[in-house]
Coordinates of C-alpha atoms in Angstrom, one line a residue:
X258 CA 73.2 106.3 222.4
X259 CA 72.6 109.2 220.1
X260 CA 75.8 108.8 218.4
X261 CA 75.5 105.3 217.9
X262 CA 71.7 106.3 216.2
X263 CA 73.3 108.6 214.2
X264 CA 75.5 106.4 212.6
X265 CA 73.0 104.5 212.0
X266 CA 71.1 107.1 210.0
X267 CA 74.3 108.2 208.2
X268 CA 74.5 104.1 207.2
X269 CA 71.1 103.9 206.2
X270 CA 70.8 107.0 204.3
X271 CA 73.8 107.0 202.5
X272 CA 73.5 103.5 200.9
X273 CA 69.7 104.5 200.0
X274 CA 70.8 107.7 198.1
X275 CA 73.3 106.0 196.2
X276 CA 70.5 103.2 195.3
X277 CA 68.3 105.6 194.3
X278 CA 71.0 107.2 192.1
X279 CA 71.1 104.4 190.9
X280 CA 67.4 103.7 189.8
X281 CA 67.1 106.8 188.5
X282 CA 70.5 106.5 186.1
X283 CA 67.5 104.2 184.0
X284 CA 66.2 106.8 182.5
X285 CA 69.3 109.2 182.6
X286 CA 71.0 106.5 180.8
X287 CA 68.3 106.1 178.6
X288 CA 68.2 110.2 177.8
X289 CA 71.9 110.2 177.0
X290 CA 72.6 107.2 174.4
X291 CA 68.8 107.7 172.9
X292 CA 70.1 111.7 172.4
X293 CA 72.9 110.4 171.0
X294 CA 71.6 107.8 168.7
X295 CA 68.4 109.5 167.9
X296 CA 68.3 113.3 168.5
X297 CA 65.7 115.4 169.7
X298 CA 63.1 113.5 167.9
X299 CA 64.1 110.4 170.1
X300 CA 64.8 112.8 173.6
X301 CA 61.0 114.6 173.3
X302 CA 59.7 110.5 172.4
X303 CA 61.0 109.3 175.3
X304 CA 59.6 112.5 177.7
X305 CA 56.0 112.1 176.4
X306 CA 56.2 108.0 177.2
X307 CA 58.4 108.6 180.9
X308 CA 55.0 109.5 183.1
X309 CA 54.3 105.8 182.3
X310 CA 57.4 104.4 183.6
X311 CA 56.8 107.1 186.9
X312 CA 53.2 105.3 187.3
X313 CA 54.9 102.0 187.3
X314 CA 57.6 102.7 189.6
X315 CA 55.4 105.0 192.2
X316 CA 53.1 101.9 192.6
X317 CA 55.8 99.6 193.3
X318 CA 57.5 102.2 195.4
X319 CA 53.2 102.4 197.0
X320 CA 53.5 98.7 198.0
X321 CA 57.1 97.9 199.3
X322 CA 57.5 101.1 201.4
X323 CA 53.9 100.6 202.7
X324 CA 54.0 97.2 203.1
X325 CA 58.0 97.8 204.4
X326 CA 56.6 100.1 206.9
X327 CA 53.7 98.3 208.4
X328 CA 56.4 95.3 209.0
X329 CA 58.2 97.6 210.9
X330 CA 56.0 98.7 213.1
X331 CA 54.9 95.2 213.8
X332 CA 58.4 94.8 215.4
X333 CA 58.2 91.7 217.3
X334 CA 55.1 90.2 216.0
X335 CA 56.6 88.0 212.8
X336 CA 53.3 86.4 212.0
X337 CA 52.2 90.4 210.8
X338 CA 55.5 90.6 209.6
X339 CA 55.2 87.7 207.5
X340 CA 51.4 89.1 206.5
X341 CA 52.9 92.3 205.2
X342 CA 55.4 91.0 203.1
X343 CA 52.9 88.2 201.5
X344 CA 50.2 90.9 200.5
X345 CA 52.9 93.2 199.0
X346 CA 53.9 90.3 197.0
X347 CA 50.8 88.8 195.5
X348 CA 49.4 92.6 195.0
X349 CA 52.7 93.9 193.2
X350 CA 52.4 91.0 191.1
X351 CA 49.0 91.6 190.2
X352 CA 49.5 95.1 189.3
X353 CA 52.6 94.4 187.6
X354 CA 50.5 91.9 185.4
X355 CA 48.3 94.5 184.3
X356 CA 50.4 97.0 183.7
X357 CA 52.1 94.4 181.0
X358 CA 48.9 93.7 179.7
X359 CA 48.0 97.2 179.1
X360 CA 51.1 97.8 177.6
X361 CA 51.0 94.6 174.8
X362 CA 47.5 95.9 174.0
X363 CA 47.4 99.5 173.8
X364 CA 50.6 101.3 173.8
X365 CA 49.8 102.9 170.4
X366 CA 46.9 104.7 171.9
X367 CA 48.5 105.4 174.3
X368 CA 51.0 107.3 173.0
X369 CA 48.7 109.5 171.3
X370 CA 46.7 110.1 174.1
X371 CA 50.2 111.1 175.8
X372 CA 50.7 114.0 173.1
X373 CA 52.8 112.0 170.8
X374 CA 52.4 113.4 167.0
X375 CA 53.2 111.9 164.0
X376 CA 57.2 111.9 163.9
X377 CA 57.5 110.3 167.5
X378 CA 54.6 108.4 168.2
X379 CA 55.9 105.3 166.6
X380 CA 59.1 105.7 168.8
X381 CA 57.1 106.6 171.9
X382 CA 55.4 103.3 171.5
X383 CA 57.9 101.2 171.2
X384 CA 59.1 102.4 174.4
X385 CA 56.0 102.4 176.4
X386 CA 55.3 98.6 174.9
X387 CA 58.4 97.5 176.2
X388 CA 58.8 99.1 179.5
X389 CA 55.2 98.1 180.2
X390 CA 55.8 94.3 179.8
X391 CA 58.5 94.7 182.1
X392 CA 56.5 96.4 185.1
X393 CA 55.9 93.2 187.7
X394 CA 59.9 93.6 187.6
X395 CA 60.1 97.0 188.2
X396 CA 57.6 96.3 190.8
X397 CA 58.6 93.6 192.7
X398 CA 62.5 94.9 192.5
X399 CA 60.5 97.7 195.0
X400 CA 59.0 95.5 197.1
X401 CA 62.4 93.4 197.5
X402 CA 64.3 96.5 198.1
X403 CA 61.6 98.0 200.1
X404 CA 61.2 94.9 202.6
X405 CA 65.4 93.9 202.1
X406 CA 66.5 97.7 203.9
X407 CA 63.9 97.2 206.5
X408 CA 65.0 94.0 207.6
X409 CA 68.4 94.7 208.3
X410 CA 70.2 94.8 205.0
X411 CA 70.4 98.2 203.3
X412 CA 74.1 97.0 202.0
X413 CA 72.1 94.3 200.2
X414 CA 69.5 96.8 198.9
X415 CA 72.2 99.4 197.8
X416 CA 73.9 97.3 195.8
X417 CA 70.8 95.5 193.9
X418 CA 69.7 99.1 192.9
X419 CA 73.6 100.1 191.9
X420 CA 73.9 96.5 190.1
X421 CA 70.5 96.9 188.1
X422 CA 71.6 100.6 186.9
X423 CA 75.3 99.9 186.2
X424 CA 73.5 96.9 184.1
X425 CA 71.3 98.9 182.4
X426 CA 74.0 101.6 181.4
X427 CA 76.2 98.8 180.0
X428 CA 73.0 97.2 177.9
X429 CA 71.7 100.6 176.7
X430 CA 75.2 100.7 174.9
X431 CA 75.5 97.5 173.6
X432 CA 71.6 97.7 172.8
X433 CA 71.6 101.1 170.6
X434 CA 75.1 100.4 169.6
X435 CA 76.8 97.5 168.3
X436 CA 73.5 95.6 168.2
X437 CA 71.0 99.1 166.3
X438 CA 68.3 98.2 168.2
X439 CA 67.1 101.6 168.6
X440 CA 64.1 102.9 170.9
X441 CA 63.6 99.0 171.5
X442 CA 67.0 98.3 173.0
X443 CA 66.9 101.5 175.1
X444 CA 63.4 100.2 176.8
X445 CA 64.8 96.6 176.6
X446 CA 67.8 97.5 178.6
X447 CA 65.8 99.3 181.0
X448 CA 63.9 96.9 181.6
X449 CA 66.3 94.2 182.7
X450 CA 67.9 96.4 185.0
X451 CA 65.3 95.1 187.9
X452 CA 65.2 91.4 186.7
X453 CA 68.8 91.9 187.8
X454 CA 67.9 93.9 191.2
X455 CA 65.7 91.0 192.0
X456 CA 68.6 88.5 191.5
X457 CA 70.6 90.2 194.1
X458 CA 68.1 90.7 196.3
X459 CA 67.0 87.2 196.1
X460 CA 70.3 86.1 198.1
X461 CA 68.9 87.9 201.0
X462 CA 65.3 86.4 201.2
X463 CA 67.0 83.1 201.0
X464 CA 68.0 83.1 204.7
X465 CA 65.5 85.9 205.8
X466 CA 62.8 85.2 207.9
X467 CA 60.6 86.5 206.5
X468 CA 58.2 84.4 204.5
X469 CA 55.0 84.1 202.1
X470 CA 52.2 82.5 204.2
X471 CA 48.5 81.8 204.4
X472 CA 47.0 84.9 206.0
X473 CA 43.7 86.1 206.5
X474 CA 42.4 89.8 205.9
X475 CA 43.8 90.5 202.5
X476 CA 41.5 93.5 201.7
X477 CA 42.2 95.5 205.2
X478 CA 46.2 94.6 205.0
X479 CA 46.5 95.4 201.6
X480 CA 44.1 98.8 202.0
X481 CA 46.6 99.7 204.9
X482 CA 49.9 99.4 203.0
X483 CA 48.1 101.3 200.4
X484 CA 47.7 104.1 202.9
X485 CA 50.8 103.7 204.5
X486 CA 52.7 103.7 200.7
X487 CA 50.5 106.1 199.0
X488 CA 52.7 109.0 199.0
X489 CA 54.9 107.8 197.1
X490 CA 52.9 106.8 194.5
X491 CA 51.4 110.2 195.0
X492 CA 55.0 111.8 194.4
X493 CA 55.6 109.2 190.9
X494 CA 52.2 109.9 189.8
X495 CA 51.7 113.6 190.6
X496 CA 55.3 113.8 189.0
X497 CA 53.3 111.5 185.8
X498 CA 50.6 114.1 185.6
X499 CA 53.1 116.8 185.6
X500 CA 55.5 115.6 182.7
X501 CA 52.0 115.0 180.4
X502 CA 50.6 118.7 181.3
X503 CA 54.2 120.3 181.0
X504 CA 54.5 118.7 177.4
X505 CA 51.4 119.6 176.0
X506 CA 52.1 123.4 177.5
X507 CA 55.9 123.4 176.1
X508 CA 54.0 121.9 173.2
X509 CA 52.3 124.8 172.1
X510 CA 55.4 127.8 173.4
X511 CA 58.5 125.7 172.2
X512 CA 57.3 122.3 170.1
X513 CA 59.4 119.3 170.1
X514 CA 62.9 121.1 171.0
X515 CA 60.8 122.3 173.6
X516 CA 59.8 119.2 174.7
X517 CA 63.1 117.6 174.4
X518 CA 64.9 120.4 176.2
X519 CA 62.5 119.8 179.2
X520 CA 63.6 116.5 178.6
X521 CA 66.9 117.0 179.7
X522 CA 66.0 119.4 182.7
X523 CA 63.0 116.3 183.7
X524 CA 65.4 113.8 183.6
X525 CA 68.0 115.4 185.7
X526 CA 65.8 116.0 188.5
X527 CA 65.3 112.9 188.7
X528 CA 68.4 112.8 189.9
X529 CA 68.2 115.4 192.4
X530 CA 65.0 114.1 193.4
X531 CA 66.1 110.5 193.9
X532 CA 69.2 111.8 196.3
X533 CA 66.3 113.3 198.9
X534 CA 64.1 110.4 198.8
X535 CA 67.0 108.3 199.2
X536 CA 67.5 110.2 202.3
X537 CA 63.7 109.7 203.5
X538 CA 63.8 106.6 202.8
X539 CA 67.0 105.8 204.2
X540 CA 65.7 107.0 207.3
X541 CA 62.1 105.7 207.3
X542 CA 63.2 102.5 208.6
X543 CA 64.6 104.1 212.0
X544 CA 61.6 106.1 212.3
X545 CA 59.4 103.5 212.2
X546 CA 61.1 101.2 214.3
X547 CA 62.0 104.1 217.2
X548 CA 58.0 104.3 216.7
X549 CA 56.8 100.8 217.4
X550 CA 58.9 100.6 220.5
X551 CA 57.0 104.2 221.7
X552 CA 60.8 105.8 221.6
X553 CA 59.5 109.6 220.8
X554 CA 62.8 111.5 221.7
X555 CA 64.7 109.0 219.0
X556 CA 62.2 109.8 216.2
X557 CA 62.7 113.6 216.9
X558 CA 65.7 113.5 216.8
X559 CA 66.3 111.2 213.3
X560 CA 63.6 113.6 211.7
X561 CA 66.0 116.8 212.7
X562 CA 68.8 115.2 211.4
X563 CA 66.9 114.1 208.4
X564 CA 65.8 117.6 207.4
X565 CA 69.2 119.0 208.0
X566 CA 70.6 116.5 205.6
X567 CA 68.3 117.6 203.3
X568 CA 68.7 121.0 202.9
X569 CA 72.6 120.7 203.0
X570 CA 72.2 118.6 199.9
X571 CA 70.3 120.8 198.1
X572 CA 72.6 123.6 198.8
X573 CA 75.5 121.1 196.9
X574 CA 73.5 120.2 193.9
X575 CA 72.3 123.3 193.1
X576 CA 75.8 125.2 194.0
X577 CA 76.8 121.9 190.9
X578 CA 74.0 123.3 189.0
X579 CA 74.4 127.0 188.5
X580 CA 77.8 126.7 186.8
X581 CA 77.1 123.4 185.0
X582 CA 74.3 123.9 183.3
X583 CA 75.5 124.8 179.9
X584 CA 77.6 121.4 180.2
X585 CA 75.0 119.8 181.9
X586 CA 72.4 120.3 178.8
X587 CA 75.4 120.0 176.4
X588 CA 75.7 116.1 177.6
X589 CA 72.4 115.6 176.7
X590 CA 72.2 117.5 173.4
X591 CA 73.8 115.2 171.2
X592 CA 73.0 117.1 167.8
X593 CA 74.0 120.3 169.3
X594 CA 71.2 121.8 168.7
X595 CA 71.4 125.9 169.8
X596 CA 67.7 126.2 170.7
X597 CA 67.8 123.2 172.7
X598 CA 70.8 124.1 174.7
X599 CA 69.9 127.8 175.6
X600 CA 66.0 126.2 176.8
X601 CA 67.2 123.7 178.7
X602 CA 70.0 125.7 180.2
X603 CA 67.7 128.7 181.7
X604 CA 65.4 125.8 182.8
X605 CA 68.0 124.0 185.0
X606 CA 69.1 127.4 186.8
X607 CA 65.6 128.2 187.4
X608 CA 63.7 124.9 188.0
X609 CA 66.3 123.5 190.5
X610 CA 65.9 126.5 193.0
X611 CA 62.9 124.6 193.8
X612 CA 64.8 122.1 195.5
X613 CA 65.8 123.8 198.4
X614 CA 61.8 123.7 199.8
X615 CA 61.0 120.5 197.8
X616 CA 63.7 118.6 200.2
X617 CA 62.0 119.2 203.2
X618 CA 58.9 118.7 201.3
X619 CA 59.9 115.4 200.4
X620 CA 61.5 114.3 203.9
X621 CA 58.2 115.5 205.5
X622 CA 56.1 113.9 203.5
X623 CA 58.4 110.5 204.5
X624 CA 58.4 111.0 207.9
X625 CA 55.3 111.4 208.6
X626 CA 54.6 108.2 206.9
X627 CA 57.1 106.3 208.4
X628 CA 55.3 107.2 211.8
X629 CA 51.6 106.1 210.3
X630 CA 50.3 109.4 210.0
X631 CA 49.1 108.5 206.0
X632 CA 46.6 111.4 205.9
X633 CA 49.0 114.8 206.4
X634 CA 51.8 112.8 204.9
X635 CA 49.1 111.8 201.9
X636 CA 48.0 115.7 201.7
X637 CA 51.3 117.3 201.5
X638 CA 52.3 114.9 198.9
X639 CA 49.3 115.6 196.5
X640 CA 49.7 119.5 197.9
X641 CA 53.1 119.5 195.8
X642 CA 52.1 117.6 192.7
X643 CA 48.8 117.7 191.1
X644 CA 47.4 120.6 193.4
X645 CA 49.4 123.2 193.3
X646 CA 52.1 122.5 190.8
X647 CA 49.5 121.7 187.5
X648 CA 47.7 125.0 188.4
X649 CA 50.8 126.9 188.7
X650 CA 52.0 126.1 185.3
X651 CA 48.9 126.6 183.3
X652 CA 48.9 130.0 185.0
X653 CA 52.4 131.0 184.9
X654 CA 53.1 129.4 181.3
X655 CA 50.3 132.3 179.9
X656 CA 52.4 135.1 181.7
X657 CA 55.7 134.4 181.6
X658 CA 56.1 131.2 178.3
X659 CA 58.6 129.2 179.1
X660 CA 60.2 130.8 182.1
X661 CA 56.9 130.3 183.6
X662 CA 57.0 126.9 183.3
X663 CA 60.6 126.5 184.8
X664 CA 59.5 128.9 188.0
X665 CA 56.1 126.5 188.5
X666 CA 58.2 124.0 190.6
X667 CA 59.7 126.2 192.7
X668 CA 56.2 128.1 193.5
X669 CA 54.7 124.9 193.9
X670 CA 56.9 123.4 196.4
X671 CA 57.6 126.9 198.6
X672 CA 53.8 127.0 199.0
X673 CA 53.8 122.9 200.1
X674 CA 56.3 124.0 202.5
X675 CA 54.4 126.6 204.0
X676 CA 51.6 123.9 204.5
X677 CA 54.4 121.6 205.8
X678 CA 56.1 123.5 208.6
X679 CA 53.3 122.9 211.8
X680 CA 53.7 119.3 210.9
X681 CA 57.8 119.3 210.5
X682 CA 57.5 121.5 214.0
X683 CA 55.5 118.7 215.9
X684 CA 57.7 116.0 214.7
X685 CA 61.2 117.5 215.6
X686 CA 59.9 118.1 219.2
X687 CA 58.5 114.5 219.4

């Protein structure tokens, strides 16, 4: 029995990470061809409007792992399960919907307000207009994916995330490229990537059983997946907040190479961020599910095995790190800029020691979740971001420049962890 569960975990997890490899190669790929087609004018445009495309994707990530994990615990009850996946629908929708229409309306002002000066702020709008318009895709491509790995298809769910980024790689080429279409085709290529997600997924639905239905108690559902979901939106958002006070900090030490070289270091973690909450994630599923059937010993054991994972892999990315760097930044500094590439080198050996601590940060905060605890797995989450990583910037930027803002991360997230070990404690004994 416990091997066959942990082959199940190993299943689940590993076609999540690569997913969410895969969803974060959007804005990688964006980083690399705009770097190469536009310089760092184009890299530190694109930073300033990225907290945007966070917001977007941590609310769709909100509903379809909130509403994904309420279906699961309603194992065996289809009319809930039905319920769940209806209000994450109609509300991702609606959100999506207003994200596009604050995005055709006010994305110059919004650029400004997001630091952009003169030289970029036409590009960064350009950007945020587009990616805007595309948000009830980004957002429902969460919910599908959210709701597809939970109901027995995380094959299906890998592969709409790999399609939708392999897409999007492709486009961004042929966009910038052959066809010049600049800052637009980058955010245009972007944001087809989840129009094509949803296609794939939409093969799975088909035959699914779940379904949209008539059901009463929107408000109270949809305030439950909110609390259920949350954080993750609280991880996107708090990781929103962070990119807009980093680049008006890096603003004022480094200017725009500053801001571009952060740029690269951002847009990396991404990365390395996506493999651990592909792991979570991955996981969530099992932990929910040995939940709802009152399985205790299960759920111990999945959230041992989860944070064992996760600090293996982030001994192997930054063991990939430490001697990469220089080619790492090098990929991404497409002018060859010297300024650019010593910043953003010192950044990535510093900054990414914060992932040994922010991986069990990040599966704690997911496993608590995934067993309905929203309130410690809401307060580590906003513990990491917005709490204690925006204070520890502002305060080790003024003493230290820009190696203060590299070592804010992994202050922020080695004081989280301290916070985080009772609850990790109590959920590997069960």
């Amino acid at each position: 029995m416990k091997n066959e569960l942990l082959r199940s975990a190993v299943r689940y997890m590993s076609r999540s990470v690569l997913g969410m490899i895969g969803l974060s190669c959007y804005i990688l790929a964006d980083t690399y061809f705009i770097s190469a087609a536009m310089g760092a004018d184009g890299l530190a445009a694109l930073n300033i409007a990225i907290p945007v495309y966070s917001l977007v994707n941590g609310t769709g990530l909100m509903i379809g792992i909130g509403g994904a994990t309420r279906c699961s615990l309603e194992s065996g009850r289809p009319e809930e399960q039905n319920a769940a996946f209806t209000v994450s629908f109609t509300t991702g929708l609606g959100l999506g919907l207003i994200f596009a229409l604050i995005g055709a309306l006010g994305a110059e002002g919004l650029a400004s307000l997001l630091g952009a000066d003169g030289t970029i702020r036409g590009m960064a709008a350009t950007y945020l207009r587009t990616i805007l318009c595309f948000s009830p895709f980004f957002i429902l491509n969460n919910v599908g994916i959210a709701f597809g790995r939970n109901d027995g298809a995380p094959g299906r769910a890998m592969a709409a995330m790999l399609t939708g980024s392999f897409s999007n790689i492709f486009l961004d080429w042929l966009f910038m490229f052959p066809f010049g279409l600049g800052m637009f085709g980058a955010a245009f290529a972007t944001g087809l990537a989840p129009v094509i997600g949803i296609l794939v997924m939409a093969g799975h639905f088909r035959k699914s059983r779940l379904r949209l239905c008539r059901c009463a108690g929107w408000g109270r559902r949809a305030a439950d997946m909110v609390k259920l979901g949350s954080p993750s939106l609280v991880i996107e958002a708090s990781s929103a907040v962070t990119l807009i006070v980093f680049n008006f900090l890096i603003l004022g030490i480094a200017g725009n190479t500053g801001i571009a070289a952060y740029g690269v270091v951002a847009n990396l973690a991404l990365v390395a961020t996506a493999v651990f909450t592909g792991i979570s994630q991955g996981v969530q599923p099992l932990v929910s599910q040995a939940g709802g059937r009152g399985e205790r010993a299960q759920a111990a054991a999945l959230a041992r095995w989860t944070l064992g994972i996760s600090l293996g892999a982030a001994a192997l990315i930054y063991l990939a790190v430490l001697p990469g760097a220089g080619l790492l930044a090098s990929i991404f500094n497409g002018e060859g800029d010297p300024v650019l590439q010593e910043i953003a080198v010192r950044g990535l050996r510093i900054y990414f020691t914060g992932f040994f601590p922010a991986g069990l940060n990040i599966a704690a905060v997911s496993l608590l979740a995934a067993a309905g605890k929203g309130r410690p797995s809401f307060l580590l989450s906003a513990g990491r971001g917005i709490v204690l990583l925006v204070p520890a910037a502002l305060l080790l930027s003024r003493i230290l420049g820009m190696n203060g803002i590299w070592l804010a991360f992994p202050c922020a997230e080695l004081l989280t962890l301290a916070a985080a070990i009772p609850f990790l404690r109590r959920e590997m004994r069960g």
